[in-house]
CSV table of C-alpha atoms and ligand atoms in Angstrom, one decimal:
chain,number,residue,atom,x,y,z
W,409,MET,CA,201.1,-107.8,7.0
W,410,HIS,CA,200.3,-110.9,8.3
W,411,ILE,CA,197.6,-111.1,11.1
W,412,LEU,CA,196.2,-114.1,13.0
W,413,HIS,CA,192.9,-113.5,14.8
W,414,VAL,CA,191.9,-116.0,17.5
W,415,VAL,CA,188.4,-116.8,18.3
W,416,GLY,CA,187.1,-119.6,20.2
W,417,ALA,CA,183.6,-119.1,22.1
W,418,ARG,CA,180.3,-117.9,20.5
W,419,PRO,CA,180.6,-113.9,20.9
W,420,ASN,CA,184.1,-114.1,19.3
W,421,PHE,CA,182.9,-114.9,16.1
W,422,MET,CA,180.3,-111.5,15.5
W,423,LYS,CA,183.5,-109.6,16.1
W,424,VAL,CA,185.8,-111.4,14.2
W,425,ALA,CA,183.6,-111.2,11.4
W,426,PRO,CA,183.8,-107.6,10.1
W,427,VAL,CA,187.7,-107.4,11.2
W,428,TYR,CA,188.3,-110.1,8.6
W,429,ARG,CA,186.5,-108.3,6.1
W,430,ALA,CA,187.7,-105.0,6.5
W,431,LEU,CA,191.3,-106.4,6.3
W,432,ALA,CA,190.6,-108.5,3.2
W,433,GLY,CA,189.2,-105.4,1.6
W,434,ARG,CA,192.7,-103.8,2.5
W,435,GLN,CA,194.7,-107.4,0.8
W,436,GLN,CA,196.3,-108.3,4.3
W,437,THR,CA,196.9,-112.2,4.5
W,438,GLN,CA,195.3,-113.5,7.4
W,439,THR,CA,195.2,-116.8,9.4
W,440,ILE,CA,192.0,-117.7,11.8
W,441,LEU,CA,192.5,-120.1,14.7
W,442,HIS,CA,189.5,-121.5,16.6
W,443,THR,CA,190.7,-122.8,20.1
W,444,GLY,CA,187.7,-125.3,19.8
W,445,GLN,CA,186.3,-123.4,23.4
W,446,HIS,CA,182.8,-123.8,21.7
W,447,PHE,CA,182.6,-127.0,19.6
W,448,ASP,CA,178.5,-127.6,19.2
W,449,ALA,CA,177.7,-126.6,16.0
W,450,ASN,CA,174.9,-124.6,16.8
W,451,MET,CA,177.6,-122.7,19.4
W,452,SER,CA,180.3,-122.4,16.7
W,453,ALA,CA,179.9,-123.8,13.2
W,454,VAL,CA,176.7,-122.0,12.4
W,455,PHE,CA,177.9,-118.5,13.2
W,456,PHE,CA,181.0,-119.0,10.5
W,457,ASP,CA,178.2,-119.9,7.7
W,458,GLU,CA,175.8,-117.0,8.8
W,459,LEU,CA,178.8,-114.6,9.1
W,460,GLY,CA,180.4,-115.3,6.1
W,461,ILE,CA,183.9,-116.5,8.0
W,462,PRO,CA,186.2,-118.2,6.0
W,463,LYS,CA,186.6,-122.1,7.6
W,464,PRO,CA,189.2,-121.5,10.7
W,465,ASP,CA,193.1,-122.4,8.7
W,466,ILE,CA,193.3,-124.2,12.8
W,467,ASN,CA,191.6,-125.7,15.2
W,468,LEU,CA,193.1,-126.7,18.5
W,469,GLN,CA,190.2,-128.4,19.7
W,470,VAL,CA,190.4,-128.0,23.4
W,471,GLY,CA,186.7,-128.4,24.1
W,472,SER,CA,185.5,-127.2,27.8
W,473,GLY,CA,187.4,-128.3,31.4
W,474,SER,CA,187.8,-125.9,34.4
W,475,HIS,CA,189.3,-122.6,33.7
W,476,ALA,CA,193.2,-123.4,34.3
W,477,GLU,CA,192.9,-126.7,32.0
W,478,GLN,CA,191.1,-125.0,29.6
W,479,THR,CA,193.6,-121.7,29.6
W,480,ALA,CA,196.4,-124.0,29.9
W,481,LEU,CA,195.7,-126.2,27.1
W,482,ILE,CA,194.7,-123.4,24.4
W,483,MET,CA,198.3,-121.9,25.6
W,484,GLN,CA,200.5,-125.3,25.1
W,485,ARG,CA,198.7,-125.8,21.9
W,486,PHE,CA,198.6,-122.4,20.3
W,487,GLU,CA,202.6,-121.9,21.5
W,488,PRO,CA,203.8,-123.8,18.7
W,489,VAL,CA,201.2,-122.5,16.0
W,490,LEU,CA,202.5,-119.1,16.6
W,491,LEU,CA,206.1,-119.6,16.6
W,492,GLU,CA,205.2,-121.7,13.3
W,493,ARG,CA,203.1,-119.1,11.5
W,494,LYS,CA,204.9,-115.9,12.8
W,495,PRO,CA,202.0,-113.2,12.4
W,496,ASP,CA,203.0,-109.9,12.6
W,497,TRP,CA,200.0,-109.3,14.6
W,498,VAL,CA,197.6,-111.5,16.7
W,499,LEU,CA,194.3,-109.9,17.8
W,500,VAL,CA,191.8,-111.5,20.1
W,501,TYR,CA,188.4,-110.5,21.0
W,502,GLY,CA,186.4,-110.1,23.7
W,503,ASP,CA,186.6,-111.4,27.1
W,504,VAL,CA,186.6,-115.0,27.4
W,505,ASN,CA,189.2,-117.7,28.2
W,506,SER,CA,190.5,-117.7,24.6
W,507,THR,CA,191.2,-114.4,24.6
W,508,VAL,CA,193.8,-114.2,27.8
W,509,ALA,CA,195.3,-117.7,27.0
W,510,ALA,CA,196.0,-116.4,23.4
W,511,ALA,CA,197.0,-112.8,24.5
W,512,LEU,CA,199.8,-114.6,27.6
W,513,VAL,CA,201.5,-116.5,24.6
W,514,CYS,CA,201.7,-113.6,22.1
W,515,ALA,CA,203.5,-111.3,25.3
W,516,LYS,CA,205.7,-114.1,26.1
W,517,SER,CA,206.8,-115.0,22.4
W,518,LEU,CA,207.2,-111.1,21.7
W,519,VAL,CA,204.5,-110.8,19.0
W,520,ALA,CA,202.1,-107.9,18.8
W,521,VAL,CA,198.7,-108.4,19.9
W,522,GLY,CA,195.9,-106.3,19.6
W,523,HIS,CA,192.4,-106.7,22.1
W,524,VAL,CA,189.2,-105.8,20.3
W,525,GLU,CA,186.4,-104.5,22.8
W,526,ALA,CA,189.2,-103.4,25.5
W,527,GLY,CA,188.7,-101.3,28.2
W,528,LEU,CA,185.4,-102.6,29.8
W,529,ARG,CA,185.3,-103.1,33.5
W,530,SER,CA,182.6,-104.7,35.7
W,531,PHE,CA,184.7,-103.9,38.4
W,532,ASP,CA,183.1,-107.6,39.9
W,533,ARG,CA,185.9,-109.7,39.8
W,534,THR,CA,184.2,-113.2,40.8
W,535,MET,CA,183.5,-112.9,37.0
W,536,PRO,CA,185.9,-114.8,35.2
W,537,GLU,CA,185.6,-112.4,32.4
W,538,GLU,CA,186.6,-109.5,34.4
W,539,ILE,CA,189.7,-111.2,35.2
W,540,ASN,CA,190.4,-112.0,31.5
W,541,ARG,CA,189.6,-108.4,30.5
W,542,ILE,CA,191.9,-106.9,32.9
W,543,VAL,CA,194.8,-109.5,32.1
W,544,THR,CA,194.6,-109.4,28.3
W,545,ASP,CA,194.5,-105.2,28.3
W,546,ARG,CA,197.5,-105.5,30.6
W,547,LEU,CA,199.5,-107.4,27.8
W,548,ALA,CA,197.8,-105.9,24.7
W,549,ASP,CA,200.0,-103.6,22.4
W,550,LEU,CA,197.1,-101.8,20.9
W,551,LEU,CA,193.7,-101.4,22.7
W,552,PHE,CA,190.5,-101.0,20.4
W,553,THR,CA,187.6,-99.6,22.9
W,554,PRO,CA,183.8,-99.6,21.9
W,555,SER,CA,183.4,-96.5,23.7
W,556,ALA,CA,184.9,-93.6,25.6
W,557,ASP,CA,184.2,-95.5,29.7
W,558,GLY,CA,186.8,-98.2,27.9
W,559,ASP,CA,189.7,-95.6,27.5
W,560,GLU,CA,188.9,-94.0,31.1
W,561,ASN,CA,189.3,-97.6,32.7
W,562,LEU,CA,192.3,-98.0,30.9
W,563,LEU,CA,193.6,-94.3,31.3
W,564,ARG,CA,193.3,-95.1,35.2
W,565,GLU,CA,194.9,-98.4,35.5
W,566,GLY,CA,198.0,-96.5,33.9
W,567,THR,CA,197.7,-98.1,30.4
W,568,PRO,CA,199.6,-95.3,27.9
W,569,GLN,CA,197.2,-93.3,25.6
W,570,GLN,CA,199.3,-94.0,22.3
W,571,ARG,CA,198.4,-97.7,23.1
W,572,ILE,CA,194.2,-97.2,23.0
W,573,ARG,CA,192.1,-96.7,19.7
W,574,LEU,CA,188.6,-95.8,20.4
W,575,VAL,CA,187.1,-97.3,17.2
W,576,GLY,CA,183.2,-97.9,18.5
W,577,ASN,CA,181.5,-101.6,18.5
W,578,VAL,CA,182.5,-104.1,15.9
W,579,MET,CA,179.5,-106.1,17.2
W,580,ILE,CA,177.4,-103.5,15.6
W,581,ASP,CA,179.1,-103.4,12.5
W,582,THR,CA,177.6,-107.3,12.1
W,583,LEU,CA,174.5,-106.4,13.4
W,584,VAL,CA,173.9,-103.2,10.7
W,585,ARG,CA,175.1,-105.5,7.7
W,586,LEU,CA,173.0,-108.6,8.7
W,587,LEU,CA,169.8,-107.1,10.1
W,588,PRO,CA,168.0,-106.6,6.9
W,589,ARG,CA,168.6,-110.1,6.3
W,590,ALA,CA,167.3,-111.5,9.7
W,591,LEU,CA,164.4,-109.2,8.9
W,592,GLU,CA,163.5,-111.5,5.8
W,593,ARG,CA,163.4,-114.5,7.7
W,594,ARG,CA,161.4,-113.0,10.8
W,595,ASP,CA,157.8,-113.3,9.6
W,596,SER,CA,158.3,-117.2,9.3
W,597,LEU,CA,160.3,-117.7,12.4
W,598,LEU,CA,157.6,-116.3,14.3
W,599,ALA,CA,155.0,-118.5,12.6
W,600,ARG,CA,157.1,-121.2,13.9
W,601,TYR,CA,156.8,-120.3,17.4
W,602,HIS,CA,153.1,-119.0,17.0
W,603,ARG,CA,154.4,-115.5,18.5
W,604,ARG,CA,153.7,-112.2,17.7
W,605,THR,CA,153.8,-110.7,21.4
W,606,TYR,CA,156.8,-112.3,23.4
W,607,GLY,CA,160.0,-112.0,25.6
W,608,LEU,CA,163.1,-113.4,25.0
W,609,VAL,CA,165.2,-114.6,27.6
W,610,THR,CA,168.9,-115.8,27.7
W,611,LEU,CA,171.0,-116.8,30.9
W,612,HIS,CA,174.3,-118.7,30.9
W,613,ARG,CA,176.3,-116.7,33.4
W,614,PRO,CA,178.0,-118.9,36.4
W,615,SER,CA,176.5,-116.6,38.8
W,616,ASN,CA,173.0,-117.2,37.9
W,617,VAL,CA,172.7,-120.3,36.4
W,618,ASP,CA,175.8,-122.8,38.2
W,619,ASP,CA,174.0,-122.9,42.3
W,620,ARG,CA,170.4,-124.4,41.8
W,621,SER,CA,169.2,-123.0,44.5
W,622,ALA,CA,169.3,-119.5,42.8
W,623,LEU,CA,168.4,-120.9,39.3
W,624,ILE,CA,165.0,-122.9,40.3
W,625,PRO,CA,163.8,-119.3,41.8
W,626,LEU,CA,164.7,-117.8,38.9
W,627,LEU,CA,163.2,-120.1,36.6
W,628,ASP,CA,159.8,-119.8,38.7
W,629,GLN,CA,160.0,-116.3,38.3
W,630,LEU,CA,160.3,-116.2,34.8
W,631,SER,CA,157.4,-119.2,34.4
W,632,ALA,CA,155.2,-116.2,35.7
W,633,ILE,CA,156.0,-114.0,34.0
W,634,GLY,CA,155.6,-116.1,31.0
W,635,MET,CA,151.9,-116.8,31.9
W,636,LYS,CA,151.4,-112.8,31.1
W,637,LEU,CA,154.1,-112.5,28.5
W,638,PRO,CA,154.9,-115.9,26.5
W,639,LEU,CA,158.8,-116.2,26.8
W,640,ILE,CA,161.0,-117.8,24.3
W,641,PHE,CA,164.3,-119.0,25.5
W,642,PRO,CA,167.1,-120.2,23.8
W,643,ILE,CA,169.2,-122.3,26.3
W,644,HIS,CA,172.9,-122.5,26.6
W,645,PRO,CA,174.3,-125.9,26.9
W,646,ARG,CA,175.9,-124.4,30.4
W,647,THR,CA,172.2,-123.8,31.7
W,648,ARG,CA,170.3,-126.9,30.4
W,649,GLN,CA,173.0,-129.2,32.0
W,650,ARG,CA,172.4,-127.1,35.7
W,651,LEU,CA,168.9,-127.3,35.2
W,652,GLY,CA,168.5,-131.3,34.0
W,653,THR,CA,164.8,-132.9,34.4
W,654,ASP,CA,163.7,-129.9,36.1
W,655,LEU,CA,163.2,-128.1,32.6
W,656,ALA,CA,160.0,-129.9,32.1
W,657,ARG,CA,158.0,-128.2,34.7
W,658,TYR,CA,158.3,-124.9,32.5
W,659,HIS,CA,157.1,-126.1,29.4
W,660,ALA,CA,153.7,-124.8,29.7
W,661,SER,CA,154.9,-121.0,29.8
W,662,ILE,CA,158.3,-120.6,28.6
W,663,SER,CA,159.4,-122.3,24.7
W,664,PHE,CA,162.8,-123.5,25.1
W,665,THR,CA,164.9,-124.0,22.0
W,666,GLU,CA,168.3,-125.1,21.7
W,667,PRO,CA,170.9,-122.3,21.3
W,668,LEU,CA,170.0,-120.2,17.8
W,669,GLY,CA,171.9,-119.3,14.8
W,670,TYR,CA,172.6,-115.3,14.5
W,671,LEU,CA,170.4,-114.4,12.3
W,672,ASP,CA,167.3,-116.3,13.9
W,673,PHE,CA,168.5,-114.9,17.4
W,674,LEU,CA,168.8,-111.1,15.7
W,675,ALA,CA,165.1,-111.3,14.3
W,676,LEU,CA,163.6,-112.9,17.5
W,677,GLN,CA,165.6,-109.9,19.1
W,678,SER,CA,164.5,-107.2,17.0
W,679,ALA,CA,160.7,-108.1,17.5
W,680,ALA,CA,160.9,-108.8,21.2
W,681,LYS,CA,158.8,-106.7,23.8
W,682,VAL,CA,161.7,-107.2,26.3
W,683,VAL,CA,164.9,-109.2,26.3
W,684,ILE,CA,165.6,-110.9,29.5
W,685,THR,CA,169.5,-111.8,29.8
W,686,ASP,CA,172.7,-111.8,31.4
W,687,SER,CA,174.9,-111.7,28.4
W,688,GLY,CA,177.0,-108.9,27.4
W,689,GLY,CA,176.8,-108.4,23.7
W,690,ILE,CA,172.6,-108.6,23.7
W,691,GLN,CA,172.8,-105.8,26.2
W,692,GLU,CA,174.5,-103.8,23.0
W,693,GLU,CA,172.4,-105.1,20.5
W,694,THR,CA,168.8,-104.1,22.2
W,695,THR,CA,170.5,-101.0,22.9
W,696,HIS,CA,171.2,-100.8,18.9
W,697,LEU,CA,167.9,-102.1,18.3
W,698,GLY,CA,165.8,-99.7,21.0
W,699,VAL,CA,164.4,-102.9,22.4
W,700,PRO,CA,164.2,-103.0,26.1
W,701,CYS,CA,166.5,-104.9,27.9
W,702,LEU,CA,166.6,-106.3,31.4
W,703,THR,CA,170.2,-107.4,32.6
W,704,PHE,CA,169.9,-109.8,35.2
W,705,ARG,CA,172.9,-108.8,36.8
W,706,GLU,CA,174.4,-106.8,39.7
W,707,ASN,CA,176.7,-104.8,37.6
W,708,THR,CA,177.7,-104.2,33.6
W,709,GLU,CA,180.8,-103.7,32.1
W,710,ARG,CA,178.7,-102.3,29.3
W,711,PRO,CA,177.4,-99.1,31.3
W,712,ILE,CA,176.7,-97.0,28.1
W,713,THR,CA,173.8,-99.4,27.4
W,714,THR,CA,172.3,-98.1,30.4
W,715,THR,CA,173.4,-94.4,30.4
W,716,VAL,CA,172.4,-94.0,26.7
W,717,GLY,CA,170.8,-97.2,25.6
W,718,THR,CA,167.8,-99.1,26.7
W,719,ASN,CA,169.3,-101.5,29.0
W,720,LEU,CA,168.2,-101.6,32.8
W,721,VAL,CA,170.5,-103.7,35.6
W,722,VAL,CA,167.6,-105.4,37.8
W,723,GLY,CA,170.3,-106.9,40.4
W,724,THR,CA,169.9,-110.7,40.9
W,725,ASP,CA,166.5,-110.6,42.8
W,726,PRO,CA,164.1,-112.6,40.6
W,727,LYS,CA,160.9,-110.6,41.8
W,728,ARG,CA,162.2,-107.4,40.6
W,729,LEU,CA,162.2,-109.1,37.1
W,730,ARG,CA,158.5,-109.1,37.3
W,731,VAL,CA,158.0,-105.4,38.5
W,732,GLU,CA,160.0,-103.9,35.4
W,733,VAL,CA,158.4,-106.2,32.7
W,734,ASP,CA,154.9,-105.2,34.3
W,735,LYS,CA,156.2,-101.6,33.5
W,736,ILE,CA,157.0,-102.3,29.9
W,737,LEU,CA,153.9,-104.2,29.6
W,738,ARG,CA,151.9,-101.0,30.6
W,739,GLY,CA,153.9,-99.0,28.2
W,740,GLU,CA,156.7,-97.7,30.7
W,741,ALA,CA,159.6,-99.0,28.4
W,742,LYS,CA,163.0,-97.0,29.0
W,743,LYS,CA,163.8,-95.2,25.7
W,744,GLY,CA,167.2,-95.0,24.3
W,745,ALA,CA,169.3,-93.4,21.9
W,746,GLN,CA,172.9,-95.1,19.9
W,747,PRO,CA,176.0,-95.0,21.7
W,748,PRO,CA,178.5,-92.8,19.3
W,749,LEU,CA,180.6,-94.9,16.7
W,750,TRP,CA,178.1,-97.5,17.1
W,751,ASP,CA,177.6,-97.2,13.3
W,752,GLY,CA,178.6,-100.1,11.2
W,753,HIS,CA,182.3,-99.3,10.5
W,754,ALA,CA,184.5,-99.7,13.9
W,755,ALA,CA,186.1,-102.8,11.6
W,756,GLU,CA,187.9,-100.4,9.1
W,757,ARG,CA,189.0,-98.3,11.9
W,758,ILE,CA,190.3,-101.1,13.3
W,759,ALA,CA,192.1,-102.0,10.3
W,760,ASP,CA,193.2,-98.5,9.3
W,761,ALA,CA,194.9,-98.5,12.6
W,762,LEU,CA,196.4,-101.8,12.1
W,763,LEU,CA,198.1,-100.7,9.1
W,764,ALA,CA,199.3,-97.4,10.5
W,765,ARG,CA,201.4,-99.1,13.1
W,766,PRO,CA,202.9,-102.3,11.1
W,767,SER,CA,204.7,-103.7,14.4
W,768,ALA,CA,204.3,-103.3,18.3
W,769,ALA,CA,207.7,-101.3,18.2
W,770,ALA,CA,206.5,-98.7,15.8
W,771,GLY,CA,204.5,-97.5,18.4
T,53,UD1,C1,181.9,-118.4,27.6
T,53,UD1,C2,182.4,-117.5,28.0
T,53,UD1,C3,181.2,-116.3,28.6
T,53,UD1,C4,180.9,-116.2,27.3
T,53,UD1,C5,180.1,-117.4,26.9
T,53,UD1,C6,178.8,-117.2,25.5
T,53,UD1,C7,184.6,-117.7,29.5
T,53,UD1,C8,185.5,-118.0,30.8
T,53,UD1,N1,183.2,-117.7,29.3
T,53,UD1,O1,181.1,-119.3,28.8
T,53,UD1,O2,182.1,-115.5,28.3
T,53,UD1,O3,179.6,-115.3,27.3
T,53,UD1,O4,181.1,-118.6,26.7
T,53,UD1,O5,178.4,-118.5,25.4
T,53,UD1,O6,185.4,-117.9,28.5
T,53,UD1,N2,179.6,-126.4,26.4
T,53,UD1,C9,178.8,-127.5,25.2
T,53,UD1,N3,179.2,-127.1,24.2
T,53,UD1,C10,179.9,-125.9,23.6
T,53,UD1,C11,180.4,-125.2,24.6
T,53,UD1,C12,180.1,-125.2,25.9
T,53,UD1,O7,178.3,-128.5,25.6
T,53,UD1,O8,180.0,-125.8,22.3
T,53,UD1,C13,179.8,-126.9,27.6
T,53,UD1,C14,180.5,-127.2,28.0
T,53,UD1,O9,180.2,-128.4,28.8
T,53,UD1,C15,180.9,-126.5,29.4
T,53,UD1,C16,179.8,-125.7,29.4
T,53,UD1,O10,178.8,-125.3,28.1
T,53,UD1,O11,181.0,-127.4,30.4
T,53,UD1,C17,180.2,-124.0,29.8
T,53,UD1,O12,181.3,-123.7,28.4
T,53,UD1,P1,182.4,-123.0,28.4
T,53,UD1,O13,183.4,-122.6,27.4
T,53,UD1,O14,183.3,-123.4,29.8
T,53,UD1,O15,181.5,-121.4,29.1
T,53,UD1,P2,180.4,-120.9,28.7
T,53,UD1,O16,179.6,-121.0,30.1
T,53,UD1,O17,180.1,-121.0,27.7
């Protein structure tokens, strides 16, 4: 069987890595296609190296643009490759523009497509990722869900049960495999930041960073938090662009860094007092690590991290962040447990499910 993986943006890379390994272990033919949605070395190449993914066989080099431009360019450049390579299955990952663009091309070319991390819903259609999730799930022939809420969402929308496979969380597969290596480098990394006790921050959602009248008050509050608990903030290119020269105002209480590689970021997460984020994957990783997470959003598409894990969705009032950080510093952090099937073996279940169904028609 020939499986073609489509990846494009940073959160895709830790998801494809274990699936590629599981299929390689089962002697399948594989092609990795990178759309080029993320192109900076520290947003892309470093992950391939650290995660042990082979260099992409194909790079569509689409770069950035508006949603329509980026999605359309991926579709335009992906179609001839798909027709030439003729894979038995295409696997798409997560909820980025590359995911939906590839799924659309496959559906119209009658090529079977599997969606890894299917069924997640924030029920907030102002998020571009929510649109990408809904459309991709509608088109996919096999839907691999990370948790039972994903199955419930899909069934409610009318997806036939026989297309759904509850496999667990592939991002946690990567974490389980690489945590020992991340821990080896933790002491030297913390020495570099002169930190033992710190909070870790990531913010890049358009709703938080695109509008400066929301972004600046948020940074002001983070700066106040940083006076009590030093903060390390690896800053996404989108956020850096929006902050511009204002970044310099916050240096006293926040250590800004370039986006970090997977191992460094994991090492920093594992020892953080708290992680403040608007990312999806980080809500999951902190749950697995048992580290308190404050999600600066009105909703989450990953509710299991709040019901079972350590995640608290705090909304988008920056003052609430201070209140919740104070609670954590007083020792009142939320305790969590491991969600079912977040055990390091989700990708093997995906590989087995694919091999049990060599073509879309078989189901
Ligand atoms: C994308 C995903 C988001 C994911 C995030 C992780 C979509 C709709 N969004 O958002 O779900 O959480 O990736 O990072 O697919 N840029 C660079 N260098 C890069 C990549 C981007 O400078 O390597 C700049 C570009 O100028 C671009 C901006 O960052 O304008 C945003 O990039 P884009 O790919 O549009 O979306 P993200 O915000 O990264």
